[in-house]
CSV table of N, CA and C in Angstrom, one decimal:
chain,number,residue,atom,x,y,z
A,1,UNK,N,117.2,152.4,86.4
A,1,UNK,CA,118.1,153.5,86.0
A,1,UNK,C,119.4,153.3,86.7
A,2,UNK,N,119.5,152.9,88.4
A,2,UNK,CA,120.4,153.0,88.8
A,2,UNK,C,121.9,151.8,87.4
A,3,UNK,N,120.7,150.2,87.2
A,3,UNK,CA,121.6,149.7,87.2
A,3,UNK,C,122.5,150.0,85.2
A,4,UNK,N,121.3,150.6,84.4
A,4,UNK,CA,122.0,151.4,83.2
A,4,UNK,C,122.8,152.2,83.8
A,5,UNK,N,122.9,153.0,84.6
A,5,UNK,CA,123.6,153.8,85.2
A,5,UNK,C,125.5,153.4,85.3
A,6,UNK,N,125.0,152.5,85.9
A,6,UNK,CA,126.3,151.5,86.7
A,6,UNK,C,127.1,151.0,85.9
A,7,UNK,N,126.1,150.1,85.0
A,7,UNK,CA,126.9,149.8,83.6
A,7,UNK,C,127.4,150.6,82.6
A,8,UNK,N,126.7,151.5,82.3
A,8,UNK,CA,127.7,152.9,81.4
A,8,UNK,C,128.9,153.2,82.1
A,9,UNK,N,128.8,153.5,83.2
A,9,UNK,CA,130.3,154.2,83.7
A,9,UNK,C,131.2,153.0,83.8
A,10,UNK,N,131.0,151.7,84.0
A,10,UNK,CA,132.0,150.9,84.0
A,10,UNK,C,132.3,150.7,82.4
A,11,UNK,N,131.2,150.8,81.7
A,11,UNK,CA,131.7,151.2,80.0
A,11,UNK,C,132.4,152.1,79.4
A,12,UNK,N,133.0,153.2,80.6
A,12,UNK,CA,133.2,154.4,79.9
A,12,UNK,C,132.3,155.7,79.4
A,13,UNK,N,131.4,155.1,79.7
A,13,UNK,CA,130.1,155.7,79.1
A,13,UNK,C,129.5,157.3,80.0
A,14,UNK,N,129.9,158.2,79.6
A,14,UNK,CA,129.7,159.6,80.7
A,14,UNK,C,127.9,160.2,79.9
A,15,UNK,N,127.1,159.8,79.1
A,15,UNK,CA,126.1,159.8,78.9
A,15,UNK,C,125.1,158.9,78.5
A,16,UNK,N,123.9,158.9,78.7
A,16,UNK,CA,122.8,158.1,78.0
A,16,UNK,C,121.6,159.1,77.2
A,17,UNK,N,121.3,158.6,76.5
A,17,UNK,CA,120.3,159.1,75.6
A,17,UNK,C,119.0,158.4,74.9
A,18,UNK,N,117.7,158.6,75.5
A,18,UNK,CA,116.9,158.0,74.7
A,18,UNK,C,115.6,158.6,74.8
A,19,UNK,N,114.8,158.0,73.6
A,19,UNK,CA,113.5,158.3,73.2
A,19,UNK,C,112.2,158.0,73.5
A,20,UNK,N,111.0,158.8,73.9
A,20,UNK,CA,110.1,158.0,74.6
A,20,UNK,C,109.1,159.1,73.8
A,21,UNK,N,107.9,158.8,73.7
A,21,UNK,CA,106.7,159.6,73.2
A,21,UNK,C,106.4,160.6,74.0
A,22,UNK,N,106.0,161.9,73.3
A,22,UNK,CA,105.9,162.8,74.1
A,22,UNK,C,104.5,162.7,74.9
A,23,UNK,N,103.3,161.8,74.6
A,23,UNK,CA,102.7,161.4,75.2
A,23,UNK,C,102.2,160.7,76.2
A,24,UNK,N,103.8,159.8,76.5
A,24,UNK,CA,103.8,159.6,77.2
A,24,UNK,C,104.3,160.1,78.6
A,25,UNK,N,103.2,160.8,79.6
A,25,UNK,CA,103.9,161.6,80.6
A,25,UNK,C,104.1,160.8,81.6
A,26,UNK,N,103.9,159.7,81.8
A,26,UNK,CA,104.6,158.6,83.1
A,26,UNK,C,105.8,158.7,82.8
A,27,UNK,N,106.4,158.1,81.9
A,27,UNK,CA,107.9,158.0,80.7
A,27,UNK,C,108.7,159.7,81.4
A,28,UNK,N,108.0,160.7,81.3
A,28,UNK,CA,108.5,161.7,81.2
A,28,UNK,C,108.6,162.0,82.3
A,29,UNK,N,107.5,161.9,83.1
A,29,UNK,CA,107.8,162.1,84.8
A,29,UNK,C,109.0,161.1,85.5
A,30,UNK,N,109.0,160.1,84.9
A,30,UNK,CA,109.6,159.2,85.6
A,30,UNK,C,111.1,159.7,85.0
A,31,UNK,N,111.3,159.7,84.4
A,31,UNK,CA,112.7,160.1,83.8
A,31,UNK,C,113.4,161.4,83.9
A,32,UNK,N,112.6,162.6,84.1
A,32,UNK,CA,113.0,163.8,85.0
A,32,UNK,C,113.0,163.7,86.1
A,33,UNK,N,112.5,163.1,87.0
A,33,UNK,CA,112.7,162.2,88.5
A,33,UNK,C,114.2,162.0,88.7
A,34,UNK,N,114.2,161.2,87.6
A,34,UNK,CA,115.8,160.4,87.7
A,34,UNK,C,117.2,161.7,87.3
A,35,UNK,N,116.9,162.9,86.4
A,35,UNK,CA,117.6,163.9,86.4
A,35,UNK,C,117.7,164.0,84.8
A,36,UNK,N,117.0,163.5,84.4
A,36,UNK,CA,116.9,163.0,82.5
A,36,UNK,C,116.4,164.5,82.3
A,37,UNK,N,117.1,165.5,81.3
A,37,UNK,CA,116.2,166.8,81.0
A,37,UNK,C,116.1,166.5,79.5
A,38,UNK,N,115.8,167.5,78.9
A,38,UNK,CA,115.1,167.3,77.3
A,38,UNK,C,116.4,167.5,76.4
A,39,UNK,N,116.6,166.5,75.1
A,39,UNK,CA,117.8,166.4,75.2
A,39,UNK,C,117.5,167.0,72.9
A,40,UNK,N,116.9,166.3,72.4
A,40,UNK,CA,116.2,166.2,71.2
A,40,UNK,C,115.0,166.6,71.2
A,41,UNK,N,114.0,167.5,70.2
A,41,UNK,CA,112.7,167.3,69.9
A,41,UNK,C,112.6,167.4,68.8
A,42,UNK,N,111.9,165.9,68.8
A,42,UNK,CA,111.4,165.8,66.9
A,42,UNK,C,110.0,165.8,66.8
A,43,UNK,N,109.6,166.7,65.7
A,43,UNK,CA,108.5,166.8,65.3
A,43,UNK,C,108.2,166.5,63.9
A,44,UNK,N,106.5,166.1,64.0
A,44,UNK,CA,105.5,165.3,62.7
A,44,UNK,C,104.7,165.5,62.6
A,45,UNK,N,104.3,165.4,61.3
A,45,UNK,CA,102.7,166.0,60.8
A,45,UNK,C,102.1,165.0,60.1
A,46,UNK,N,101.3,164.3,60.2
A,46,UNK,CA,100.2,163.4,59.4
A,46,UNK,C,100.1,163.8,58.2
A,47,UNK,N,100.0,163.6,56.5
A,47,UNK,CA,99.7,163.9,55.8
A,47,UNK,C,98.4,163.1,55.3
A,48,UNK,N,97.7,164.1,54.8
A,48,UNK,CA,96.3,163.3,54.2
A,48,UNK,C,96.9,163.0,52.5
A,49,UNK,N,96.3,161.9,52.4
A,49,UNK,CA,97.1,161.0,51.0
A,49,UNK,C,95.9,161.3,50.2
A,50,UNK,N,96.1,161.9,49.2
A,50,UNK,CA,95.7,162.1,47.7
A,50,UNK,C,96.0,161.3,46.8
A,51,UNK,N,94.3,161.0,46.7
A,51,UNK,CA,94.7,159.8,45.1
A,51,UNK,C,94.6,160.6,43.9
């Protein structure tokens, strides 16, 4: 993180933004660690397919 970090701001870049499964709670722990809070939530529904 530090080094995306480093490189955005020498890009100009005053945010990052990305997507990980909400399943994934390593992903999610690890990235609230870093000061990442919840930014989007998308939600899905499985549809059962009718023949």
């Amino acid at each position: 993180m530090c080094h995306v970090e480093q490189r955005a701001a020498c890009e100009g870049i005053d945010e990052i933004a990305m997507g990980i499964w909400a399943a994934n709670l390593d992903a999610r722990h690890f990235f609230g660690s870093q000061g990442c809070v919840p930014y989007n939530i998308a939600l899905c529904k499985k549809l059962v397919r009718v023949s």
